Every structure is written in structure tokens, then in C-alpha cells.
mmCIF file of C-alpha atoms in Angstrom:
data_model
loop_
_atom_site.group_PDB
_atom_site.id
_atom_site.type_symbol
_atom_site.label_atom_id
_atom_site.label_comp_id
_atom_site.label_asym_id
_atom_site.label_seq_id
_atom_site.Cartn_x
_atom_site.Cartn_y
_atom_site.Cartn_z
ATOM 1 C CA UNK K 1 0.000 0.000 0.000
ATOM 2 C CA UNK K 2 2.814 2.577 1.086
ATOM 3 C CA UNK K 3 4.689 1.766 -2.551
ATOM 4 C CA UNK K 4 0.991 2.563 -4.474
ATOM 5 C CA UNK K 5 1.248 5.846 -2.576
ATOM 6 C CA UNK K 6 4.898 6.887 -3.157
ATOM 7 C CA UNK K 7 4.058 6.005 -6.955
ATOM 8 C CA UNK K 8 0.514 7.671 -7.449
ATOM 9 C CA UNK K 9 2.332 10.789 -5.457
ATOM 10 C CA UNK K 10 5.346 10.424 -8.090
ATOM 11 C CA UNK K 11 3.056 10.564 -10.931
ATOM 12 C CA UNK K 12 0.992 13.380 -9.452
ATOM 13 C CA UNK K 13 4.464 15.580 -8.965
ATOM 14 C CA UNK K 14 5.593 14.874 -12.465
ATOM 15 C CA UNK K 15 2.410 15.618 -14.116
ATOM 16 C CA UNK K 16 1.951 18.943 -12.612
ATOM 17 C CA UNK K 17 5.585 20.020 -13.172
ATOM 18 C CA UNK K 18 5.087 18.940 -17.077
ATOM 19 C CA UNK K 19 2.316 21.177 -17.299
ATOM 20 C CA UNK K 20 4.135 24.114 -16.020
ATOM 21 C CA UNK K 21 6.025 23.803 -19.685
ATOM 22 C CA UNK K 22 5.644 25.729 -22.316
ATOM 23 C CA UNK K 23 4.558 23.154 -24.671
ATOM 24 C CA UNK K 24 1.870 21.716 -22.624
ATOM 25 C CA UNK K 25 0.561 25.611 -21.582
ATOM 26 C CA UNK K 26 0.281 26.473 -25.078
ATOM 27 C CA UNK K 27 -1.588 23.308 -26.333
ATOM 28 C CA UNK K 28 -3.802 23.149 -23.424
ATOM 29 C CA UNK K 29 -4.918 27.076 -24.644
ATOM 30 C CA UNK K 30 -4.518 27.251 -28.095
ATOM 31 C CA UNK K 31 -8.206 26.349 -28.823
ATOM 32 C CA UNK K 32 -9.646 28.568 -26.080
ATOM 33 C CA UNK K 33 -12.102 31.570 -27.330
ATOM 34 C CA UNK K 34 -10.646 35.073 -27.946
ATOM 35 C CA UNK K 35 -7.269 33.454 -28.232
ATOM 36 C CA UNK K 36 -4.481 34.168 -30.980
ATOM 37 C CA UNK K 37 -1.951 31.692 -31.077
ATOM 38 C CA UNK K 38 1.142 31.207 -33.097
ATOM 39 C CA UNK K 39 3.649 29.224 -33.646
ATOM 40 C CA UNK K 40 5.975 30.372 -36.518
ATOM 41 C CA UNK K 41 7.313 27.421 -38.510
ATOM 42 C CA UNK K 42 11.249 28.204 -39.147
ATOM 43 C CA UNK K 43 10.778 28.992 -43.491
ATOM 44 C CA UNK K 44 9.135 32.533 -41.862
ATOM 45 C CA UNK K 45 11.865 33.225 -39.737
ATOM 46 C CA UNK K 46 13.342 35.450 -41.746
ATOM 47 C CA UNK K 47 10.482 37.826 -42.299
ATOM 48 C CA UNK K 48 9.756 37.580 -38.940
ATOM 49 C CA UNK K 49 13.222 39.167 -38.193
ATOM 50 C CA UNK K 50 12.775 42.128 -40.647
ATOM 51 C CA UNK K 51 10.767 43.199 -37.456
ATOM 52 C CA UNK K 52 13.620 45.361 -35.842
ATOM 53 C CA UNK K 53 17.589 45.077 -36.629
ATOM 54 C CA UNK K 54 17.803 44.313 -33.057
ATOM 55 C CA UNK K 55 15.561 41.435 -33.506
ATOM 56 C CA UNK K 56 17.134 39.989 -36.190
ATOM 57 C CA UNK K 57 20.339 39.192 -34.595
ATOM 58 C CA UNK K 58 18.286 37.157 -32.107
ATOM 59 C CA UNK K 59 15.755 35.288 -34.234
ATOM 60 C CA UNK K 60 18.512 34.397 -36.568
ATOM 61 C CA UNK K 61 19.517 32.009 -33.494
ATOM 62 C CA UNK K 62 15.941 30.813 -32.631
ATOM 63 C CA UNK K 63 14.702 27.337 -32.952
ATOM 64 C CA UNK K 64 11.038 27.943 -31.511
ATOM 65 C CA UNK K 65 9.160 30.866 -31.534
ATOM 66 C CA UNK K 66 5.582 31.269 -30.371
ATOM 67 C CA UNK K 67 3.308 33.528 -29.288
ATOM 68 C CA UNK K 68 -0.242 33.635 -27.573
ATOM 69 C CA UNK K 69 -2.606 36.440 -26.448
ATOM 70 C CA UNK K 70 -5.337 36.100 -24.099
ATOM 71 C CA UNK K 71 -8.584 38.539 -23.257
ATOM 72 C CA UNK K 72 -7.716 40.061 -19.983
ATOM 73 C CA UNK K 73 -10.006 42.195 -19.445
ATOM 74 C CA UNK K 74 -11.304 41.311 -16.103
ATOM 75 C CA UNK K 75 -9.498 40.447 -12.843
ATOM 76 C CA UNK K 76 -9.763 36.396 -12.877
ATOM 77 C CA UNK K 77 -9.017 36.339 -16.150
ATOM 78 C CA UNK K 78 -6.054 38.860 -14.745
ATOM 79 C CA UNK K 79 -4.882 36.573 -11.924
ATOM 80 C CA UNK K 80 -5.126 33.252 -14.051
ATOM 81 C CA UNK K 81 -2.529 34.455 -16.284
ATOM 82 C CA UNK K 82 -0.280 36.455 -14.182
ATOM 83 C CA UNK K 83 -0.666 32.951 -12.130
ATOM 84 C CA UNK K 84 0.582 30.925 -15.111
ATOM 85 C CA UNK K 85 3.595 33.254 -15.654
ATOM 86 C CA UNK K 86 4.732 33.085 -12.070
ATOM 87 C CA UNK K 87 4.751 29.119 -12.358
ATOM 88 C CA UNK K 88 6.192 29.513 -15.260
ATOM 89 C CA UNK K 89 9.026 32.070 -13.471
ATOM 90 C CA UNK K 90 8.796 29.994 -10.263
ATOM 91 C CA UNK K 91 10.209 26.964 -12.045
ATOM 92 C CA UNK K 92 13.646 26.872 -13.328
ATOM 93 C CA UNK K 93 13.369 30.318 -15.678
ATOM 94 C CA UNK K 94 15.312 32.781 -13.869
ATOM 95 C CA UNK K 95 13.277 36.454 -14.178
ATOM 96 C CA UNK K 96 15.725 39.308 -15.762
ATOM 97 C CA UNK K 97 13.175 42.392 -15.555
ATOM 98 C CA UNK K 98 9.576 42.657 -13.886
ATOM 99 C CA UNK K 99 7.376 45.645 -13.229
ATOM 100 C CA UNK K 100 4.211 45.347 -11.373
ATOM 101 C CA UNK K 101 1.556 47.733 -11.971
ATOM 102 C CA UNK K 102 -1.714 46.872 -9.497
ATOM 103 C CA UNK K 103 -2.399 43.594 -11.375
ATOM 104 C CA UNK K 104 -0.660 44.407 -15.142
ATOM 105 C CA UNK K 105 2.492 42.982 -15.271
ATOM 106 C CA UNK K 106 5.692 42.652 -17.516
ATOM 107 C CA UNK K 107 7.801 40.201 -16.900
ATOM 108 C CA UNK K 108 11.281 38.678 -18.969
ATOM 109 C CA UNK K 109 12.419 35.393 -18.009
ATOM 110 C CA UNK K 110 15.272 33.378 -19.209
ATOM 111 C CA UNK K 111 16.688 29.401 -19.003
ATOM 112 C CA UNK K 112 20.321 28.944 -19.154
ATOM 113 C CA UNK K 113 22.782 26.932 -19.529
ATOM 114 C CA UNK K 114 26.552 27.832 -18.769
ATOM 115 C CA UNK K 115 26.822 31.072 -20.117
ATOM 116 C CA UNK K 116 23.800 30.811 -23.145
ATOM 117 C CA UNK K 117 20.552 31.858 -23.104
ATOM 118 C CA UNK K 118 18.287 28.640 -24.248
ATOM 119 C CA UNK K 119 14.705 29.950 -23.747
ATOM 120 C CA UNK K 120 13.725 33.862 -23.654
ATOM 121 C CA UNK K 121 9.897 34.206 -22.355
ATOM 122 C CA UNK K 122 8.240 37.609 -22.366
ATOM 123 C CA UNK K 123 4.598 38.347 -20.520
ATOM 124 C CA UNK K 124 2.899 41.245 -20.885
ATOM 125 C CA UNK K 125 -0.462 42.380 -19.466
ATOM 126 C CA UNK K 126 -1.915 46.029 -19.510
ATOM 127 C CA UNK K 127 -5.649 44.724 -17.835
ATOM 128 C CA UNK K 128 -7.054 43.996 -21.823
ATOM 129 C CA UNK K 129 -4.713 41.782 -23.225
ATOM 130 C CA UNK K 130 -2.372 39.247 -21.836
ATOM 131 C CA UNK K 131 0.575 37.602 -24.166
ATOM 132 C CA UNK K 132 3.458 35.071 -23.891
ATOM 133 C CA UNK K 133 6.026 35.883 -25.943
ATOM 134 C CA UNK K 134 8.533 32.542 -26.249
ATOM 135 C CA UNK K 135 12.248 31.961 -27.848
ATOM 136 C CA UNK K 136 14.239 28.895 -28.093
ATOM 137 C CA UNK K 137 17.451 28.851 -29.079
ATOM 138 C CA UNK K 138 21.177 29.989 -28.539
ATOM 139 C CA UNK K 139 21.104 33.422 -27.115
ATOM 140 C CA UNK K 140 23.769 35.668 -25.901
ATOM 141 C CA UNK K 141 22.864 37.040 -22.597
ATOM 142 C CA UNK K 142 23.995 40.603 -23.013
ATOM 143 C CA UNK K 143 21.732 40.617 -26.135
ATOM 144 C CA UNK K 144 19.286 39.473 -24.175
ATOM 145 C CA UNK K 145 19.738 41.695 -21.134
ATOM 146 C CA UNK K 146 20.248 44.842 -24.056
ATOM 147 C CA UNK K 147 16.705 44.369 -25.547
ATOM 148 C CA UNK K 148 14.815 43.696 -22.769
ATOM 149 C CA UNK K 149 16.696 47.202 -21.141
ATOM 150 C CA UNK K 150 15.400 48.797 -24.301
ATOM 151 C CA UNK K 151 11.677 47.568 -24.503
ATOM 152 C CA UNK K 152 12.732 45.833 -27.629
ATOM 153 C CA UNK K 153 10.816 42.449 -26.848
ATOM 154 C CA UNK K 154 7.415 44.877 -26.892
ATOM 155 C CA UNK K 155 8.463 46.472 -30.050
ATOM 156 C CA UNK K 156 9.058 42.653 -31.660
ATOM 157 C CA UNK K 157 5.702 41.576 -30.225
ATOM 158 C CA UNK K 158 3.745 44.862 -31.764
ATOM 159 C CA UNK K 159 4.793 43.968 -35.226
ATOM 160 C CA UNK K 160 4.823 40.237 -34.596
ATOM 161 C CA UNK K 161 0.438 40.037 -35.531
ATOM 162 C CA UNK K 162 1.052 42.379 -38.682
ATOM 163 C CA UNK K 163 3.603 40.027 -39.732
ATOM 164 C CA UNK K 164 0.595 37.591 -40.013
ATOM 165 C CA UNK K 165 -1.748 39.923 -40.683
ATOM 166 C CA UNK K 166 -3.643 39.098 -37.767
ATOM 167 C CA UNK K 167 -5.846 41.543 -35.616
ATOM 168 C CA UNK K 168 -5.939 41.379 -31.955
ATOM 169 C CA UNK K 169 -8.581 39.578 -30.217
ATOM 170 C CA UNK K 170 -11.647 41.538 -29.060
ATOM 171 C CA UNK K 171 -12.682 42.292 -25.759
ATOM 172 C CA UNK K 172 -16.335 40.937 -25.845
ATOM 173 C CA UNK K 173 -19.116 42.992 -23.534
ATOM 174 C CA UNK K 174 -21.170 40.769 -22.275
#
């Protein structure tokens, strides 16, 4: 009985650390209303970098690149993802820049390993929208540290959904 415990406790802990990942966040809400989600496939890379000259220095070392944007227009909706981006933060992404502002937040958070950047994740959220912004790659951390300094990783994500000539979800009065 004590080893069907320690194993069904095992398998709890492991599940809810994998879905603290970016990869199992962004396919559990890819499908939910009022959502934009993208994942750019590599071949667009390099339109995608036209963005900024800043940003094409970095996504010319990306492997991944997604982004998502949520409704946020009231306060659960608020908390839930500010919640999600400080499990995400709380895991092993170490935060490089955060500003609080009541409940709107932006946040940069980086993995490393040794002295590379492997995964870059930006959250923003101004009480209307909330995104994730998400590298993956080989980063140099002064870049890194440079843009986010500069508000450079806002800039990228503003010209990200013309890219795709996407709009912005709606807030929807209800």
C-alpha cells in the first residue's frame, strides 16, 4: 500500500511540473475563445526578423518561436494568467526584468545553460490583453539583457500580428 502511494504521489508531482512547460501551456490554450496563437514554422523566420535590426540578430539564433494572447479584461481572467507566468518564473526560468503595476504585469524570463541563453519568455499584461512571448534557441545574454533594457521584446511583439496579418482579439461585452 505505502509503494501505491509513493508512486501515485510520483506521478501526481511529475504531471503537474510537465504542465508548467511551455509546450503543454500552449496546447492546453490554443483552442480557447478570444485566443491568438502562433507558432511560426522556421521557413518565416526570416520575415519575422525584418521586425527590428535588433531582432534579427536574435531570431537568426531561434529554434522555436511562439506567441499567444489572451482577453484580460477582467481580474480572474487577470490573476489566471499572471498565475501561469509566475509558475512559469517559479520553475527553473530565472526572471531578468519585472514591473508590477496593481495587477498588469511585464515580466522577462530566461533558461540557461553555462553562459547561453536557451529559452527567452516575455509576458505582458496592460488589464485587456495578456501575451506570452517565447524563444528557443542559442542566445547571448547581453543581447538578451540589451533588448529587454530597451523595450525591444514589446516592439518585436507589436509587429509580430502584422507580420501575419492578424488583428488582436476583441474584448467581448457581455
Amino acid at each position: 500500500m505505502k509503494k501505491v502511494f509513493l508512486y501515485l504521489a510520483g506521478f501526481l508531482l511529475f504531471s503537474c511540473g510537465s504542465f508548467n512547460s511551455i509546450d503543454s501551456f500552449y496546447e492546453a490554450h490554443k483552442n480557447d475563445p478570444q485566443v491568438t496563437a502562433i507558432r511560426v514554422p522556421q521557413f518565416m523566420f526570416s520575415l519575422v526578423s525584418e521586425i527590428s535590426p535588433e531582432m534579427k540578430s536574435l531570431v537568426g539564433n531561434t529554434k522555436d518561436l511562439r506567441y499567444m494572447q489572451f482577453p484580460s479584461a477582467t481580474e480572474s481572467q487577470t490573476r489566471f494568467l499572471n498565475d501561469r507566468m509566475n509558475s512559469f518564473a517559479g520553475g527553473s526560468f530565472i526572471e531578468v526584468f519585472r514591473k508590477n503595476d496593481e495587477l498588469k504585469r511585464n515580466v522577462v524570463s530566461i533558461r540557461e545553460k553555462r553562459d547561453v541563453v536557451k529559452e527567452i519568455l516575455i509576458y505582458n499584461n496592460d488589464n485587456v490583453n495578456g501575451s506570452f512571448l517565447y524563444f528557443n534557441g542559442n542566445f547571448d545574454p547581453m543581447k538578451v539583457r540589451e533588448l529587454a533594457k530597451n523595450d525591444e521584446f514589446q516592439n518585436f511583439t507589436n509587429g509580430l500580428l502584422p507580420q501575419f496579418n492578424l488583428q488582436t482579439p476583441g474584448v467581448v461585452n457581455e
